[in-house]
Structures are given as C-alpha cells and as structure tokens.
PDB file of C-alpha atoms in Angstrom:
ATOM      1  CA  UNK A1448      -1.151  -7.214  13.427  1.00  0.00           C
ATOM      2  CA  UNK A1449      -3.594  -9.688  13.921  1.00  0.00           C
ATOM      3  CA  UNK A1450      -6.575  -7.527  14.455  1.00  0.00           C
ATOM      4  CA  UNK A1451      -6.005  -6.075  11.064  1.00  0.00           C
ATOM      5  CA  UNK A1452      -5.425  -9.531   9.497  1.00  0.00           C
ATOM      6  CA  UNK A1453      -8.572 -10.410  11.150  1.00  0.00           C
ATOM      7  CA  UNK A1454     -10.400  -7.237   9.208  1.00  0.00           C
ATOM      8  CA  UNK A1455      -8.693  -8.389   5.743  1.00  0.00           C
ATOM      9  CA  UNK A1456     -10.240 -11.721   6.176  1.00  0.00           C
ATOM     10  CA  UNK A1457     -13.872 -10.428   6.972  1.00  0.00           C
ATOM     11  CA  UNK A1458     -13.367  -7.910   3.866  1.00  0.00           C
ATOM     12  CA  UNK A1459     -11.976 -10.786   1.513  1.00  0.00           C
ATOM     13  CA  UNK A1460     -14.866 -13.282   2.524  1.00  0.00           C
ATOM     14  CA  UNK A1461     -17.391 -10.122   1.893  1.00  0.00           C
ATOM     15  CA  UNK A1462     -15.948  -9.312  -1.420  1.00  0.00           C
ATOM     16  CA  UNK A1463     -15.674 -13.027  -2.564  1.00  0.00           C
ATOM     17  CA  UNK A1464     -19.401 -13.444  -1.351  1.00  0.00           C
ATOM     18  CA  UNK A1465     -20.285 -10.426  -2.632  1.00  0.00           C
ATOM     19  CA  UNK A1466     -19.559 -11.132  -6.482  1.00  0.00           C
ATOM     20  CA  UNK A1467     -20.882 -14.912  -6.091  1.00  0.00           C
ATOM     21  CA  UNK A1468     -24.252 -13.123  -5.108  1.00  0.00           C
ATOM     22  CA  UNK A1469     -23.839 -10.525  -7.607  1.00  0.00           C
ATOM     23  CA  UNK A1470     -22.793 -12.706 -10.483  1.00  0.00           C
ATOM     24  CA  UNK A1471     -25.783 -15.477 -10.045  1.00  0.00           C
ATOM     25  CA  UNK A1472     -28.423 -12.340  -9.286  1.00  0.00           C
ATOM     26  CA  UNK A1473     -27.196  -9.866 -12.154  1.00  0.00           C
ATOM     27  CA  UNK A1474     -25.339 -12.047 -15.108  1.00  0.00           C
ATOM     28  CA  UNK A1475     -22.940  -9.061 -15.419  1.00  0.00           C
ATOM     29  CA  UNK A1476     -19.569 -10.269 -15.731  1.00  0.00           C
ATOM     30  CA  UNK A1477     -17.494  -6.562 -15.463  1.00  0.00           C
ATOM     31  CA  UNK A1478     -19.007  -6.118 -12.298  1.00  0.00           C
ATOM     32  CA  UNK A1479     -18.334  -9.550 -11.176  1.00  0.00           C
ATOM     33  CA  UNK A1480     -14.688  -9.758 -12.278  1.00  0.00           C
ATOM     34  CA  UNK A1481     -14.568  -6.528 -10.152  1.00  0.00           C
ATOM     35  CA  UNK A1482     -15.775  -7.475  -6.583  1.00  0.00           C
ATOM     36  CA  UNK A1483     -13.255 -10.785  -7.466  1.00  0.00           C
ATOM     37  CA  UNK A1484     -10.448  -8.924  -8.207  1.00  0.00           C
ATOM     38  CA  UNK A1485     -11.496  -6.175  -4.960  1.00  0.00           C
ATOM     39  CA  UNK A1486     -11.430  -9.739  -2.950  1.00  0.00           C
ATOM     40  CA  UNK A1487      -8.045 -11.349  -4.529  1.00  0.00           C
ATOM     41  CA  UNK A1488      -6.386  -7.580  -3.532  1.00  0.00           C
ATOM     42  CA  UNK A1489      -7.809  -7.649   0.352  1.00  0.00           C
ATOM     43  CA  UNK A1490      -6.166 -10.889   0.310  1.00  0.00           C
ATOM     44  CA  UNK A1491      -3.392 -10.069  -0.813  1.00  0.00           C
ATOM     45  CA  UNK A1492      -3.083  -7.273   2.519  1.00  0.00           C
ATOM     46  CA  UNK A1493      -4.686 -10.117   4.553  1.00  0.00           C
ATOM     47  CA  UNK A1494      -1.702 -12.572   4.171  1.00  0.00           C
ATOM     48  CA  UNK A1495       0.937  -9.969   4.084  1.00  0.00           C
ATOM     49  CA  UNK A1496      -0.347  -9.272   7.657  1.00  0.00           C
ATOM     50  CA  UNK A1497      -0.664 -12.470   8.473  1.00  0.00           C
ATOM     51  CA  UNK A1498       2.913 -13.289   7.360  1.00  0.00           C
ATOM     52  CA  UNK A1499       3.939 -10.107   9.625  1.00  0.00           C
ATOM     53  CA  UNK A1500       2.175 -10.796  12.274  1.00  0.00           C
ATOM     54  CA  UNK A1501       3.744 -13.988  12.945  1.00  0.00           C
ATOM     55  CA  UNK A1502       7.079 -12.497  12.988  1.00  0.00           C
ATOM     56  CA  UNK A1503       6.461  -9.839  15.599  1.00  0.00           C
ATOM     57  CA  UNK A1504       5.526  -9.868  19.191  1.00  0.00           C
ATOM     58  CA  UNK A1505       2.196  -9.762  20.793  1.00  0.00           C
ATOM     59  CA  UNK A1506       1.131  -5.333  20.433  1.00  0.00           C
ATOM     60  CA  UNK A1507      -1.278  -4.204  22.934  1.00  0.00           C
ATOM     61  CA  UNK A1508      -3.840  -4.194  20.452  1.00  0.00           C
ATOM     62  CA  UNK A1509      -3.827  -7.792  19.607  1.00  0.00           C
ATOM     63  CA  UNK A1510      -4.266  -8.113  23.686  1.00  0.00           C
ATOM     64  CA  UNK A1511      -8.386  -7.821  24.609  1.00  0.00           C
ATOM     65  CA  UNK A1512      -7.575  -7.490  28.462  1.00  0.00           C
ATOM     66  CA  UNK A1513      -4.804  -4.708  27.516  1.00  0.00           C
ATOM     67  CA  UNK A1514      -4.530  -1.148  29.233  1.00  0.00           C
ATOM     68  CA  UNK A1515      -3.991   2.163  27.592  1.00  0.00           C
ATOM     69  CA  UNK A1516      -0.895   2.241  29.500  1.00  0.00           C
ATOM     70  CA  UNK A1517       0.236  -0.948  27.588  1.00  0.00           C
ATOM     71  CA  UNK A1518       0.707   1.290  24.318  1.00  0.00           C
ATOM     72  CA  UNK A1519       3.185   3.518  26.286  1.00  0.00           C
ATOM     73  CA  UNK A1520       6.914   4.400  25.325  1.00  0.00           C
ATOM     74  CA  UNK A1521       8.307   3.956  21.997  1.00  0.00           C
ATOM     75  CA  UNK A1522       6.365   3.427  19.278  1.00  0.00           C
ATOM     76  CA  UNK A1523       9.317   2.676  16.754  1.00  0.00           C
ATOM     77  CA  UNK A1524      11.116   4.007  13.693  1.00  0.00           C
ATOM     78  CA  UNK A1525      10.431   6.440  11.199  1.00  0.00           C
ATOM     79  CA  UNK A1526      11.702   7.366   7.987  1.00  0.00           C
ATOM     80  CA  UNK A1527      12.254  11.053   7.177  1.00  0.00           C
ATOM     81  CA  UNK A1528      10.426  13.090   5.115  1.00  0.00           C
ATOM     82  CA  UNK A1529      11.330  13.182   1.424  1.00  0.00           C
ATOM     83  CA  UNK A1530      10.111  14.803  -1.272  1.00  0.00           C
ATOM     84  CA  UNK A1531      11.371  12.498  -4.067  1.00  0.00           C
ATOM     85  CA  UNK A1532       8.008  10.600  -4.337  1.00  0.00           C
ATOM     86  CA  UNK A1533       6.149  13.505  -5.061  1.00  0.00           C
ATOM     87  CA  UNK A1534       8.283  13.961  -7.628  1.00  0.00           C
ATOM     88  CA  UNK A1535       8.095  10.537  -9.337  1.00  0.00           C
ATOM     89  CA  UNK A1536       4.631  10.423  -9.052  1.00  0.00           C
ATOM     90  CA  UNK A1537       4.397  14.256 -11.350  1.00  0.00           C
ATOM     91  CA  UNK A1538       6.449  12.587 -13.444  1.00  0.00           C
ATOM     92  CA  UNK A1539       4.432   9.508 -13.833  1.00  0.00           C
ATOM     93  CA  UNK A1540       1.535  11.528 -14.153  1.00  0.00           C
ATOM     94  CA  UNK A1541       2.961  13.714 -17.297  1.00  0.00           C
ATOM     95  CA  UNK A1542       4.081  10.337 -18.631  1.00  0.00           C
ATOM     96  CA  UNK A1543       0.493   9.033 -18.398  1.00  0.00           C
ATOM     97  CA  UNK A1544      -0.872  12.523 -20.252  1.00  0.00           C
ATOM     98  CA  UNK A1545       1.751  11.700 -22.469  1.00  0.00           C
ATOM     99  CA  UNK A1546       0.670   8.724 -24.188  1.00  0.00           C
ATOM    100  CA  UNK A1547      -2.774   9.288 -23.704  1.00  0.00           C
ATOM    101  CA  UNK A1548      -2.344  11.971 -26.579  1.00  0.00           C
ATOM    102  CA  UNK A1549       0.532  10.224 -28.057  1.00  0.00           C
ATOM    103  CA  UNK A1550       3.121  13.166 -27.956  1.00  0.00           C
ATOM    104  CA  UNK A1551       6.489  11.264 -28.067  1.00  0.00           C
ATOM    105  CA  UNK A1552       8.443  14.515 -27.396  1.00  0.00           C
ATOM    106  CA  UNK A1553       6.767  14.971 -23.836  1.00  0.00           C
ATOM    107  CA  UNK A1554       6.897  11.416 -22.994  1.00  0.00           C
ATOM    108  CA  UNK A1555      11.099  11.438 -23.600  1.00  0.00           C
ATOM    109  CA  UNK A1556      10.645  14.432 -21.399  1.00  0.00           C
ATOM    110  CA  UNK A1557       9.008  12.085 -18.697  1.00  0.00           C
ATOM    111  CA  UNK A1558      10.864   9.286 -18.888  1.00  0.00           C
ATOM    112  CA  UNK A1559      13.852  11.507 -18.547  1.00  0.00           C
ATOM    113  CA  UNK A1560      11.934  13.373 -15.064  1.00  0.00           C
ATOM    114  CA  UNK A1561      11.078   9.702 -13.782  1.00  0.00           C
ATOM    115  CA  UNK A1562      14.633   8.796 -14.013  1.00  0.00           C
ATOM    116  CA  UNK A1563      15.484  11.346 -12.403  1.00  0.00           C
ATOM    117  CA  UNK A1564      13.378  10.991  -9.741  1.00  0.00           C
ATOM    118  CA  UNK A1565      14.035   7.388  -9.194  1.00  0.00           C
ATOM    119  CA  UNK A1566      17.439   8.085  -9.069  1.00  0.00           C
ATOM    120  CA  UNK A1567      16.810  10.989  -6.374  1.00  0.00           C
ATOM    121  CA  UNK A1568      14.845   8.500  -4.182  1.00  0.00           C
ATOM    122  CA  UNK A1569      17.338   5.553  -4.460  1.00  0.00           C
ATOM    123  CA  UNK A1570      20.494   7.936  -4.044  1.00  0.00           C
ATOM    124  CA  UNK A1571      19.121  10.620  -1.196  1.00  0.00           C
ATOM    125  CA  UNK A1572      20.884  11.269   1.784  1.00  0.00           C
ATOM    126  CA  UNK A1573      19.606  11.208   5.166  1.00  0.00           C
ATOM    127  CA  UNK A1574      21.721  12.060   8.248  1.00  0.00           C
ATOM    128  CA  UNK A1575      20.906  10.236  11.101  1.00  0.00           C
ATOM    129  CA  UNK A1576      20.146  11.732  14.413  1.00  0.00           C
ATOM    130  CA  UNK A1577      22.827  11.207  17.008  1.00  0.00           C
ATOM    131  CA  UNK A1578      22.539   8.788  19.596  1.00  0.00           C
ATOM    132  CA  UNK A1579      22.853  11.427  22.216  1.00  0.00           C
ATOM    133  CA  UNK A1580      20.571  14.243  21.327  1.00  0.00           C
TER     134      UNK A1580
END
C-alpha cells in the first residue's frame, strides 16, 4: 500500500500546486476552488492508504528487489457478487430525475425502491463455501 500512498501524495501536491498556479495566473476562483477540492479528495485516498498501509505487512509490491514469484499463492478474500447495488443506485438515479422535475409522486416511488434496496443489501444472504471443497 505504500506505492499507492506514494502516488496519492504526488497527485495531492500536483493538484494543490496546480490551483496555486492557476489561481495567481487566471483570477478565476470556480476553477481554483476546483483543483483545491480535486487535491483535499486525493488526500483524502492518500491518508486512508497511508493509515492501511501501516497496518498490513510488507506486499511484494512495496519490495523494489521483489520477484514475480513473490506475488504467488493467495491473493485474499472476496466478496460475492450481488446485485443489490445496482439496484440502489437505479433507484437513486429515478430519485435524482425525480426532484429535478419536482414530481413528488415518483420521488415516494424512489424513496420507497431505495429502501428497498438498502434493505436487500444490508439483509442478503450469502452461503459460504465449505472449508473442504
């Protein structure tokens, strides 16, 4: 995780020099407040994987003299598939068109679909594979 923390930092510092430059050469302040706000978010990810990174053990990729073969074996966990979010984020999106026309009938509709969606991702099942398949 370090190698990406390292690419959040050289983002951040580009960003952050980025709208100093732009501010002092162009006097536009949307723009400006933009490359800030692009900065604050990479370092926002750039801590996060700093914070991470100091809680796991050294990857193969944080290793310069590493060998392919290092990466070998398990790579880890993974969720299953669901199609919940997919769901929640139709719903979100109706809810959106919703109130950008103002039509309180389809926005009850929504709110009643993201519920149910939320509820769907928070509640699903998922069996879990058995230790000796």
């Amino acid at each position: 995780m370090k190698v990406e923390a390292r690419l959040f930092d050289i983002t951040t510092a580009f960003f952050f020099l980025s709208a100093i430059v732009y501010g002092v050469w162009s006097k536009e302040p949307v723009g400006t407040v933009a490359l800030i706000l692009t900065g604050g978010l990479s370092l926002i990810v750039g801590t996060y994987f700093h914070f991470v990174a100091r809680r796991l053990d050294q990857r193969p990729e944080d290793n310069p003299d590493a060998e392919v073969s290092d990466g070998a074996g398990e790579l880890g966990f993974f969720s299953p598939g669901s199609y919940w979010p997919v769901a929640l984020a139709a719903s979100a999106a109706l809810a959106a068109f919703a109130m950008a026309f103002w039509q309180i009938w389809l926005l009850v509709i929504a709110v009643v679909l993201i519920l149910i969606a939320v509820g769907g991702l928070v509640f699903e099942y998922h069996t879990r594979p058995n230790a000796t398949d």
